[in-house]
Tab-separated table of C-alpha atoms and ligand atoms in Angstrom:
chain	number	residue	atom	x	y	z
A	1	MET	CA	80.320	-26.875	145.371
A	2	THR	CA	83.753	-27.907	144.277
A	3	ARG	CA	84.524	-31.516	145.207
A	4	THR	CA	87.941	-32.217	146.823
A	5	ALA	CA	90.382	-35.037	146.745
A	6	VAL	CA	93.411	-35.883	148.485
A	7	VAL	CA	95.976	-38.111	146.870
A	8	THR	CA	98.976	-39.144	148.834
A	9	GLY	CA	102.331	-40.061	147.085
A	10	ALA	CA	101.457	-37.645	144.441
A	11	SER	CA	105.099	-36.740	143.639
A	12	SER	CA	105.388	-39.380	140.819
A	13	GLY	CA	103.849	-42.450	139.178
A	14	ILE	CA	100.224	-43.559	139.942
A	15	GLY	CA	99.767	-40.728	142.522
A	16	ALA	CA	100.589	-37.970	140.099
A	17	ALA	CA	98.751	-39.531	137.390
A	18	THR	CA	95.563	-39.911	139.730
A	19	ALA	CA	95.893	-36.302	140.700
A	20	ARG	CA	95.855	-35.403	136.886
A	21	HIS	CA	92.847	-37.616	136.362
A	22	LEU	CA	90.763	-36.435	139.289
A	23	ALA	CA	91.627	-32.750	138.360
A	24	ARG	CA	90.366	-33.301	134.770
A	25	LEU	CA	87.045	-34.601	136.396
A	26	GLY	CA	86.668	-31.318	138.270
A	27	PHE	CA	88.051	-32.145	141.633
A	28	HIS	CA	90.279	-29.746	143.472
A	29	VAL	CA	93.148	-32.115	144.369
A	30	LEU	CA	95.452	-31.840	147.487
A	31	CYS	CA	98.759	-33.158	146.092
A	32	VAL	CA	100.242	-34.790	149.167
A	33	ALA	CA	103.996	-35.962	149.173
A	34	ARG	CA	107.413	-35.156	150.807
A	35	ARG	CA	109.005	-33.757	147.625
A	36	VAL	CA	107.647	-30.423	147.663
A	37	ASP	CA	109.108	-29.134	144.388
A	38	ARG	CA	107.296	-32.039	142.453
A	39	ILE	CA	104.009	-31.498	144.194
A	40	GLU	CA	104.153	-27.787	143.654
A	41	ALA	CA	104.724	-28.158	139.928
A	42	LEU	CA	101.896	-30.633	139.761
A	43	ALA	CA	99.557	-28.365	141.698
A	44	GLN	CA	100.279	-25.579	139.505
A	45	GLU	CA	99.756	-27.739	136.399
A	46	ILE	CA	96.284	-29.008	137.559
A	47	GLY	CA	94.978	-26.026	139.644
A	48	GLY	CA	95.308	-27.951	142.908
A	49	THR	CA	97.174	-27.577	146.182
A	50	ALA	CA	100.451	-28.844	147.216
A	51	VAL	CA	100.576	-30.262	150.747
A	52	GLU	CA	104.120	-31.279	151.993
A	53	CYS	CA	103.491	-34.291	154.139
A	54	ASP	CA	105.488	-37.399	155.310
A	55	VAL	CA	102.637	-39.717	156.273
A	56	THR	CA	105.022	-41.318	158.810
A	57	LEU	CA	105.000	-38.114	160.791
A	58	PRO	CA	101.995	-37.450	163.097
A	59	GLY	CA	102.555	-33.792	162.922
A	60	ASP	CA	102.615	-33.661	159.247
A	61	VAL	CA	99.344	-35.647	159.086
A	62	ASP	CA	97.579	-33.402	161.431
A	63	ALA	CA	98.638	-30.475	159.340
A	64	LEU	CA	97.098	-32.248	156.283
A	65	ALA	CA	93.789	-32.821	158.046
A	66	GLU	CA	93.831	-29.059	158.903
A	67	ALA	CA	94.385	-28.261	155.294
A	68	VAL	CA	91.455	-30.631	154.275
A	69	GLY	CA	88.901	-28.919	156.603
A	70	GLY	CA	85.522	-30.308	157.370
A	71	ARG	CA	84.660	-32.137	154.076
A	72	LEU	CA	86.442	-34.453	151.755
A	73	ASP	CA	85.108	-36.232	148.798
A	74	ILE	CA	87.846	-38.595	148.036
A	75	LEU	CA	90.926	-39.961	149.775
A	76	VAL	CA	93.463	-41.887	147.557
A	77	ASN	CA	95.833	-43.554	149.886
A	78	ASN	CA	98.616	-44.306	147.340
A	79	ALA	CA	101.702	-43.340	149.335
A	80	GLY	CA	103.983	-46.564	149.790
A	81	GLY	CA	106.238	-48.688	147.932
A	82	ALA	CA	108.681	-51.658	148.106
A	83	LEU	CA	112.302	-51.802	149.347
A	84	GLY	CA	114.313	-54.899	148.494
A	85	LEU	CA	113.691	-58.432	147.124
A	86	GLU	CA	115.987	-60.442	149.513
A	87	PRO	CA	114.911	-63.764	150.891
A	88	VAL	CA	113.985	-63.658	154.559
A	89	SER	CA	117.347	-65.125	155.470
A	90	ASP	CA	118.869	-61.971	154.038
A	91	ALA	CA	116.221	-59.571	154.998
A	92	ASP	CA	116.938	-55.922	155.844
A	93	LEU	CA	114.628	-55.433	158.592
A	94	ASP	CA	115.173	-51.741	158.750
A	95	ALA	CA	113.729	-51.716	155.150
A	96	TRP	CA	110.715	-53.799	156.348
A	97	GLU	CA	110.121	-51.300	159.081
A	98	GLN	CA	110.156	-48.362	156.554
A	99	MET	CA	107.791	-50.328	154.373
A	100	TYR	CA	105.426	-50.888	157.205
A	101	GLN	CA	105.808	-47.310	158.525
A	102	VAL	CA	104.577	-46.019	154.994
A	103	ASN	CA	102.369	-48.593	153.536
A	104	VAL	CA	100.557	-49.550	156.727
A	105	LEU	CA	100.963	-47.134	159.527
A	106	GLY	CA	101.085	-44.118	157.343
A	107	THR	CA	98.038	-45.168	155.492
A	108	ALA	CA	96.128	-45.716	158.634
A	109	ARG	CA	97.258	-42.369	160.183
A	110	VAL	CA	96.055	-40.453	157.208
A	111	THR	CA	92.846	-42.414	156.884
A	112	LYS	CA	92.071	-41.885	160.610
A	113	ALA	CA	92.813	-38.196	160.429
A	114	VAL	CA	90.451	-37.321	157.596
A	115	LEU	CA	87.815	-39.880	158.203
A	116	PRO	CA	85.352	-37.288	159.743
A	117	ALA	CA	85.730	-35.140	156.742
A	118	LEU	CA	84.928	-38.048	154.307
A	119	LEU	CA	81.887	-38.900	156.513
A	120	ALA	CA	80.770	-35.214	156.243
A	121	ALA	CA	80.861	-35.379	152.508
A	122	GLU	CA	79.459	-38.862	151.969
A	123	GLY	CA	83.031	-39.508	150.414
A	124	ALA	CA	85.083	-42.458	149.389
A	125	VAL	CA	88.530	-43.798	150.396
A	126	VAL	CA	90.481	-45.784	147.925
A	127	PHE	CA	93.510	-47.811	148.981
A	128	VAL	CA	96.182	-48.608	146.432
A	129	THR	CA	97.372	-52.166	147.695
A	130	SER	CA	98.951	-54.670	145.314
A	131	THR	CA	98.590	-58.161	143.872
A	132	ALA	CA	101.536	-58.661	146.367
A	133	ALA	CA	98.722	-58.894	148.986
A	134	ASP	CA	97.348	-61.970	147.517
A	135	ALA	CA	100.131	-64.219	148.543
A	136	GLY	CA	103.839	-64.287	149.325
A	137	TYR	CA	106.398	-64.487	146.603
A	138	GLU	CA	110.026	-65.163	146.872
A	139	GLY	CA	111.808	-62.160	148.127
A	140	GLY	CA	108.500	-60.426	148.855
A	141	ALA	CA	107.867	-61.217	152.428
A	142	GLY	CA	108.422	-57.743	153.740
A	143	TYR	CA	106.424	-56.064	150.884
A	144	CYS	CA	103.764	-58.751	150.561
A	145	GLY	CA	103.270	-58.574	154.438
A	146	ALA	CA	102.889	-54.769	154.268
A	147	LYS	CA	100.394	-54.936	151.471
A	148	ALA	CA	98.474	-57.623	153.117
A	149	ALA	CA	98.254	-55.491	156.227
A	150	GLU	CA	97.069	-52.721	154.306
A	151	ARG	CA	94.349	-54.779	152.848
A	152	ALA	CA	93.283	-55.815	156.335
A	153	LEU	CA	92.725	-52.064	157.109
A	154	VAL	CA	90.312	-51.910	154.029
A	155	GLN	CA	88.557	-55.147	155.177
A	156	SER	CA	88.098	-54.054	158.700
A	157	MET	CA	87.143	-50.531	157.944
A	158	ARG	CA	84.424	-51.472	155.483
A	159	LEU	CA	82.859	-53.637	158.186
A	160	GLU	CA	83.342	-51.068	160.997
A	161	LEU	CA	81.689	-48.455	158.874
A	162	PHE	CA	78.875	-50.539	157.218
A	163	ASP	CA	76.212	-48.167	158.271
A	164	GLN	CA	78.114	-44.985	157.775
A	165	PRO	CA	77.989	-42.599	154.688
A	166	VAL	CA	81.501	-43.550	153.228
A	167	ARG	CA	82.668	-46.019	150.734
A	168	VAL	CA	85.801	-48.119	151.424
A	169	CYS	CA	87.464	-49.389	148.314
A	170	GLU	CA	90.656	-51.017	147.043
A	171	ILE	CA	92.594	-50.958	143.974
A	172	SER	CA	95.067	-53.913	143.716
A	173	PRO	CA	97.510	-53.452	140.743
A	174	GLY	CA	99.880	-55.900	139.327
A	175	MET	CA	102.757	-55.153	137.095
A	176	VAL	CA	102.752	-51.366	136.555
A	177	HIS	CA	105.822	-49.682	134.803
A	178	THR	CA	106.422	-46.399	136.570
A	179	GLU	CA	109.381	-44.362	136.733
A	180	GLU	CA	110.253	-45.182	140.422
A	181	PHE	CA	108.668	-48.162	141.896
A	182	SER	CA	111.376	-50.709	140.845
A	183	LEU	CA	114.198	-48.196	140.942
A	184	THR	CA	113.315	-47.612	144.571
A	185	ARG	CA	112.952	-51.256	145.355
A	186	PHE	CA	116.314	-51.779	143.994
A	187	GLY	CA	118.127	-48.913	145.654
A	188	GLY	CA	118.636	-46.927	142.314
A	189	ASP	CA	119.890	-49.899	140.300
A	190	ALA	CA	118.439	-48.901	136.841
A	191	GLU	CA	119.467	-52.027	135.042
A	192	ARG	CA	117.867	-54.364	137.649
A	193	ALA	CA	114.804	-52.088	137.922
A	194	GLU	CA	114.282	-52.257	134.041
A	195	SER	CA	114.756	-56.064	134.041
A	196	VAL	CA	111.448	-56.460	135.878
A	197	TYR	CA	109.772	-55.389	132.742
A	198	GLU	CA	111.966	-56.991	130.159
A	199	GLY	CA	110.227	-58.277	127.056
A	200	VAL	CA	106.904	-57.782	128.666
A	201	PRO	CA	104.770	-56.391	125.685
A	202	ASP	CA	102.772	-53.812	127.574
A	203	PRO	CA	103.075	-53.546	131.296
A	204	LEU	CA	100.455	-51.348	132.820
A	205	SER	CA	101.226	-47.417	132.882
A	206	ALA	CA	100.560	-45.215	135.987
A	207	ASP	CA	97.603	-43.734	133.691
A	208	ASP	CA	95.936	-47.118	133.446
A	209	VAL	CA	95.840	-47.429	137.296
A	210	ALA	CA	94.982	-43.827	137.728
A	211	ASP	CA	91.893	-44.370	135.304
A	212	ALA	CA	90.650	-47.303	137.467
A	213	ILE	CA	91.202	-45.484	140.602
A	214	ALA	CA	89.060	-42.524	139.199
A	215	TYR	CA	86.331	-44.965	138.203
A	216	VAL	CA	86.181	-46.505	141.444
A	217	ALA	CA	86.330	-43.177	143.427
A	218	THR	CA	83.549	-41.545	141.281
A	219	ARG	CA	80.797	-44.295	141.422
A	220	PRO	CA	77.577	-43.076	142.921
A	221	PRO	CA	77.308	-42.899	146.771
A	222	HIS	CA	75.608	-46.269	147.047
A	223	VAL	CA	78.075	-48.169	144.790
A	224	ASN	CA	80.954	-49.656	146.647
A	225	ILE	CA	83.730	-51.309	144.484
A	226	ASP	CA	85.132	-53.511	147.244
A	227	ARG	CA	88.307	-54.451	145.262
A	228	LEU	CA	89.401	-54.004	141.709
A	229	THR	CA	92.478	-56.026	140.498
A	230	ILE	CA	94.189	-54.813	137.465
A	231	ARG	CA	96.850	-56.253	135.692
A	232	PRO	CA	98.336	-56.065	132.143
A	233	ARG	CA	97.089	-58.734	129.927
A	234	ALA	CA	100.671	-60.197	129.774
A	235	GLN	CA	100.522	-61.050	133.350
A	236	ALA	CA	98.014	-63.853	134.094
A	237	ALA	CA	99.105	-64.239	137.460
A	238	GLN	CA	101.914	-62.968	139.605
A	239	HIS	CA	104.439	-65.496	138.325
A	240	LYS	CA	102.783	-66.071	134.841
A	241	VAL	CA	104.211	-63.317	132.739
A	242	HIS	CA	104.442	-63.284	128.969
A	243	ARG	CA	107.864	-62.175	127.930
A	244	VAL	CA	108.841	-61.728	124.276
A	245	THR	CA	112.643	-62.802	124.082
A	246	GLY	CA	115.088	-62.584	121.352
B	1	LIG	C1	103.745	-54.280	142.596
B	1	LIG	C2	103.403	-55.583	142.176
B	1	LIG	O1	104.442	-57.896	141.739
B	1	LIG	O2	105.954	-56.014	142.273
B	1	LIG	O3	102.935	-53.687	143.771
B	1	LIG	O4	104.581	-57.075	143.866
B	1	LIG	S1	104.667	-56.611	142.666
């Protein structure tokens, strides 16, 4: 029987790379995102299925669950992201609301909707959180809070489902240079986005993280990788980043 995976946020970056990795491992991948042109191209490339879905909309998520059907081997909750880097004194709370809608509520909504299918397949759910969930940093309250809340989902679900046939795993990436993460965070300001990675010899790529996700997701059913933190060698900690200057 062909194994099936769902990857949310599959239109770019870590999500698209994960869809490709899982397809190479033989999974039929449901590529889930809002931007239908991108996921259709990806699905065609990897022999998967594009599912247009905004995880913040209950009707879209119901339709996704319908498309999944009765069995699902892997759910990769990747849809999410950061908006802004202002201190709390200047925070745009609409942006915070959007971050919580996607990273937290959207993730919970999708997970809830396909959990019966994951249980039926003795499957695994992998949450892509962030090292931003470890502690707050300056300007990060909204994003760090959203990612910490997403981590709470992982922790609670693993306890709630301890005697059920499903694995609950978390990947916590540090600095990853994708085409969109920082660009989105800084509202399309390409120069500011690139400055995040300036001088860093080798930030992680989307492929590096996808490789780790695929590893975690494809362990045998009795092996639960609770959390895997992955950073570039140049980032010893959130604020300790090696940059080559001059
Ligand atoms: C991305 C990591 O350091 O920008 O999730 O918060 S960071």
